JSON list of C-alpha atoms in Angstrom, two decimals:
[
{"chain": "A", "resi": 14, "resn": "UNK", "atom": "CA", "xyz": [-0.94, -2.98, 16.45]},
{"chain": "A", "resi": 15, "resn": "UNK", "atom": "CA", "xyz": [0.77, -1.15, 13.15]},
{"chain": "A", "resi": 16, "resn": "UNK", "atom": "CA", "xyz": [-1.48, 1.04, 10.97]},
{"chain": "A", "resi": 17, "resn": "UNK", "atom": "CA", "xyz": [-0.14, 0.81, 7.37]},
{"chain": "A", "resi": 18, "resn": "UNK", "atom": "CA", "xyz": [-0.91, 3.03, 4.49]},
{"chain": "A", "resi": 19, "resn": "UNK", "atom": "CA", "xyz": [-0.45, 2.50, 1.14]},
{"chain": "A", "resi": 20, "resn": "UNK", "atom": "CA", "xyz": [-0.36, 5.42, -1.18]},
{"chain": "A", "resi": 21, "resn": "UNK", "atom": "CA", "xyz": [-0.27, 5.32, -5.07]},
{"chain": "A", "resi": 22, "resn": "UNK", "atom": "CA", "xyz": [-1.50, 7.16, -8.24]},
{"chain": "A", "resi": 23, "resn": "UNK", "atom": "CA", "xyz": [-4.81, 6.03, -9.32]},
{"chain": "A", "resi": 24, "resn": "UNK", "atom": "CA", "xyz": [-5.54, 4.11, -12.75]},
{"chain": "A", "resi": 25, "resn": "UNK", "atom": "CA", "xyz": [-3.23, 0.80, -12.58]},
{"chain": "A", "resi": 26, "resn": "UNK", "atom": "CA", "xyz": [-4.48, -1.24, -9.40]},
{"chain": "A", "resi": 27, "resn": "UNK", "atom": "CA", "xyz": [-7.09, -3.60, -10.71]},
{"chain": "A", "resi": 28, "resn": "UNK", "atom": "CA", "xyz": [-7.69, -5.44, -7.46]},
{"chain": "A", "resi": 29, "resn": "UNK", "atom": "CA", "xyz": [-6.97, -3.22, -4.40]},
{"chain": "A", "resi": 30, "resn": "UNK", "atom": "CA", "xyz": [-7.78, -6.00, -1.88]},
{"chain": "A", "resi": 31, "resn": "UNK", "atom": "CA", "xyz": [-4.82, -7.95, -3.72]},
{"chain": "A", "resi": 32, "resn": "UNK", "atom": "CA", "xyz": [-2.56, -5.14, -2.72]},
{"chain": "A", "resi": 33, "resn": "UNK", "atom": "CA", "xyz": [-3.46, -4.96, 0.63]},
{"chain": "A", "resi": 34, "resn": "UNK", "atom": "CA", "xyz": [-3.40, -8.33, 1.06]},
{"chain": "A", "resi": 35, "resn": "UNK", "atom": "CA", "xyz": [0.13, -8.69, -0.22]},
{"chain": "A", "resi": 36, "resn": "UNK", "atom": "CA", "xyz": [1.25, -5.76, 1.60]},
{"chain": "A", "resi": 37, "resn": "UNK", "atom": "CA", "xyz": [-0.13, -7.55, 5.18]},
{"chain": "A", "resi": 38, "resn": "UNK", "atom": "CA", "xyz": [1.15, -10.66, 4.34]},
{"chain": "A", "resi": 39, "resn": "UNK", "atom": "CA", "xyz": [4.78, -9.48, 3.61]},
{"chain": "A", "resi": 40, "resn": "UNK", "atom": "CA", "xyz": [4.18, -7.25, 7.20]},
{"chain": "A", "resi": 41, "resn": "UNK", "atom": "CA", "xyz": [3.28, -10.66, 8.89]},
{"chain": "A", "resi": 42, "resn": "UNK", "atom": "CA", "xyz": [6.38, -12.55, 7.13]},
{"chain": "A", "resi": 43, "resn": "UNK", "atom": "CA", "xyz": [8.91, -9.63, 7.61]},
{"chain": "A", "resi": 44, "resn": "UNK", "atom": "CA", "xyz": [7.75, -8.33, 11.36]},
{"chain": "A", "resi": 45, "resn": "UNK", "atom": "CA", "xyz": [6.33, -11.45, 12.27]},
{"chain": "A", "resi": 46, "resn": "UNK", "atom": "CA", "xyz": [3.01, -9.99, 13.35]},
{"chain": "A", "resi": 47, "resn": "UNK", "atom": "CA", "xyz": [-0.01, -12.04, 14.19]},
{"chain": "A", "resi": 48, "resn": "UNK", "atom": "CA", "xyz": [-2.36, -12.45, 11.31]},
{"chain": "A", "resi": 49, "resn": "UNK", "atom": "CA", "xyz": [-5.32, -11.05, 12.78]},
{"chain": "A", "resi": 50, "resn": "UNK", "atom": "CA", "xyz": [-3.12, -7.99, 13.46]},
{"chain": "A", "resi": 51, "resn": "UNK", "atom": "CA", "xyz": [-4.45, -5.84, 10.38]},
{"chain": "A", "resi": 52, "resn": "UNK", "atom": "CA", "xyz": [-4.92, -2.35, 9.82]},
{"chain": "A", "resi": 53, "resn": "UNK", "atom": "CA", "xyz": [-3.91, -1.24, 6.20]},
{"chain": "A", "resi": 54, "resn": "UNK", "atom": "CA", "xyz": [-5.26, 1.61, 4.18]},
{"chain": "A", "resi": 55, "resn": "UNK", "atom": "CA", "xyz": [-4.88, 2.13, 0.40]},
{"chain": "A", "resi": 56, "resn": "UNK", "atom": "CA", "xyz": [-5.29, 5.50, -0.91]},
{"chain": "A", "resi": 57, "resn": "UNK", "atom": "CA", "xyz": [-5.48, 6.22, -4.80]},
{"chain": "A", "resi": 58, "resn": "UNK", "atom": "CA", "xyz": [-4.73, 9.73, -5.73]},
{"chain": "A", "resi": 59, "resn": "UNK", "atom": "CA", "xyz": [-5.59, 11.45, -8.91]},
{"chain": "A", "resi": 60, "resn": "UNK", "atom": "CA", "xyz": [-2.50, 11.82, -10.86]},
{"chain": "A", "resi": 61, "resn": "UNK", "atom": "CA", "xyz": [-2.61, 15.42, -10.50]},
{"chain": "A", "resi": 62, "resn": "UNK", "atom": "CA", "xyz": [-2.42, 14.96, -6.50]},
{"chain": "A", "resi": 63, "resn": "UNK", "atom": "CA", "xyz": [0.48, 12.76, -6.69]},
{"chain": "A", "resi": 64, "resn": "UNK", "atom": "CA", "xyz": [4.25, 13.66, -7.46]},
{"chain": "A", "resi": 65, "resn": "UNK", "atom": "CA", "xyz": [6.68, 11.15, -8.40]},
{"chain": "A", "resi": 66, "resn": "UNK", "atom": "CA", "xyz": [10.21, 11.15, -8.89]},
{"chain": "A", "resi": 67, "resn": "UNK", "atom": "CA", "xyz": [11.22, 11.52, -12.38]},
{"chain": "A", "resi": 68, "resn": "UNK", "atom": "CA", "xyz": [12.84, 8.27, -12.61]},
{"chain": "A", "resi": 69, "resn": "UNK", "atom": "CA", "xyz": [9.91, 6.36, -11.34]},
{"chain": "A", "resi": 70, "resn": "UNK", "atom": "CA", "xyz": [7.06, 4.94, -13.13]},
{"chain": "A", "resi": 71, "resn": "UNK", "atom": "CA", "xyz": [3.16, 5.11, -13.20]},
{"chain": "A", "resi": 72, "resn": "UNK", "atom": "CA", "xyz": [3.20, 2.47, -10.32]},
{"chain": "A", "resi": 73, "resn": "UNK", "atom": "CA", "xyz": [5.10, 4.78, -7.65]},
{"chain": "A", "resi": 74, "resn": "UNK", "atom": "CA", "xyz": [3.93, 3.59, -4.26]},
{"chain": "A", "resi": 75, "resn": "UNK", "atom": "CA", "xyz": [4.57, 4.67, -1.08]},
{"chain": "A", "resi": 76, "resn": "UNK", "atom": "CA", "xyz": [4.03, 1.89, 2.00]},
{"chain": "A", "resi": 77, "resn": "UNK", "atom": "CA", "xyz": [4.10, 3.50, 5.67]},
{"chain": "A", "resi": 78, "resn": "UNK", "atom": "CA", "xyz": [3.91, 1.66, 8.66]}
]
């Protein structure tokens, strides 16, 4: 069972559940995981606690699994 972590700066995601569902759906399709195999966390950090590369925008997101 993969344990997926999504990290991003706060302030731009209006529907966190939609992001979680989209990442999970991509993992099910891409890695052929069973639909029920679902452990996904979304962490939104204050901008002062999340450093991004200079060329990245405000929606820079890290997905780890």
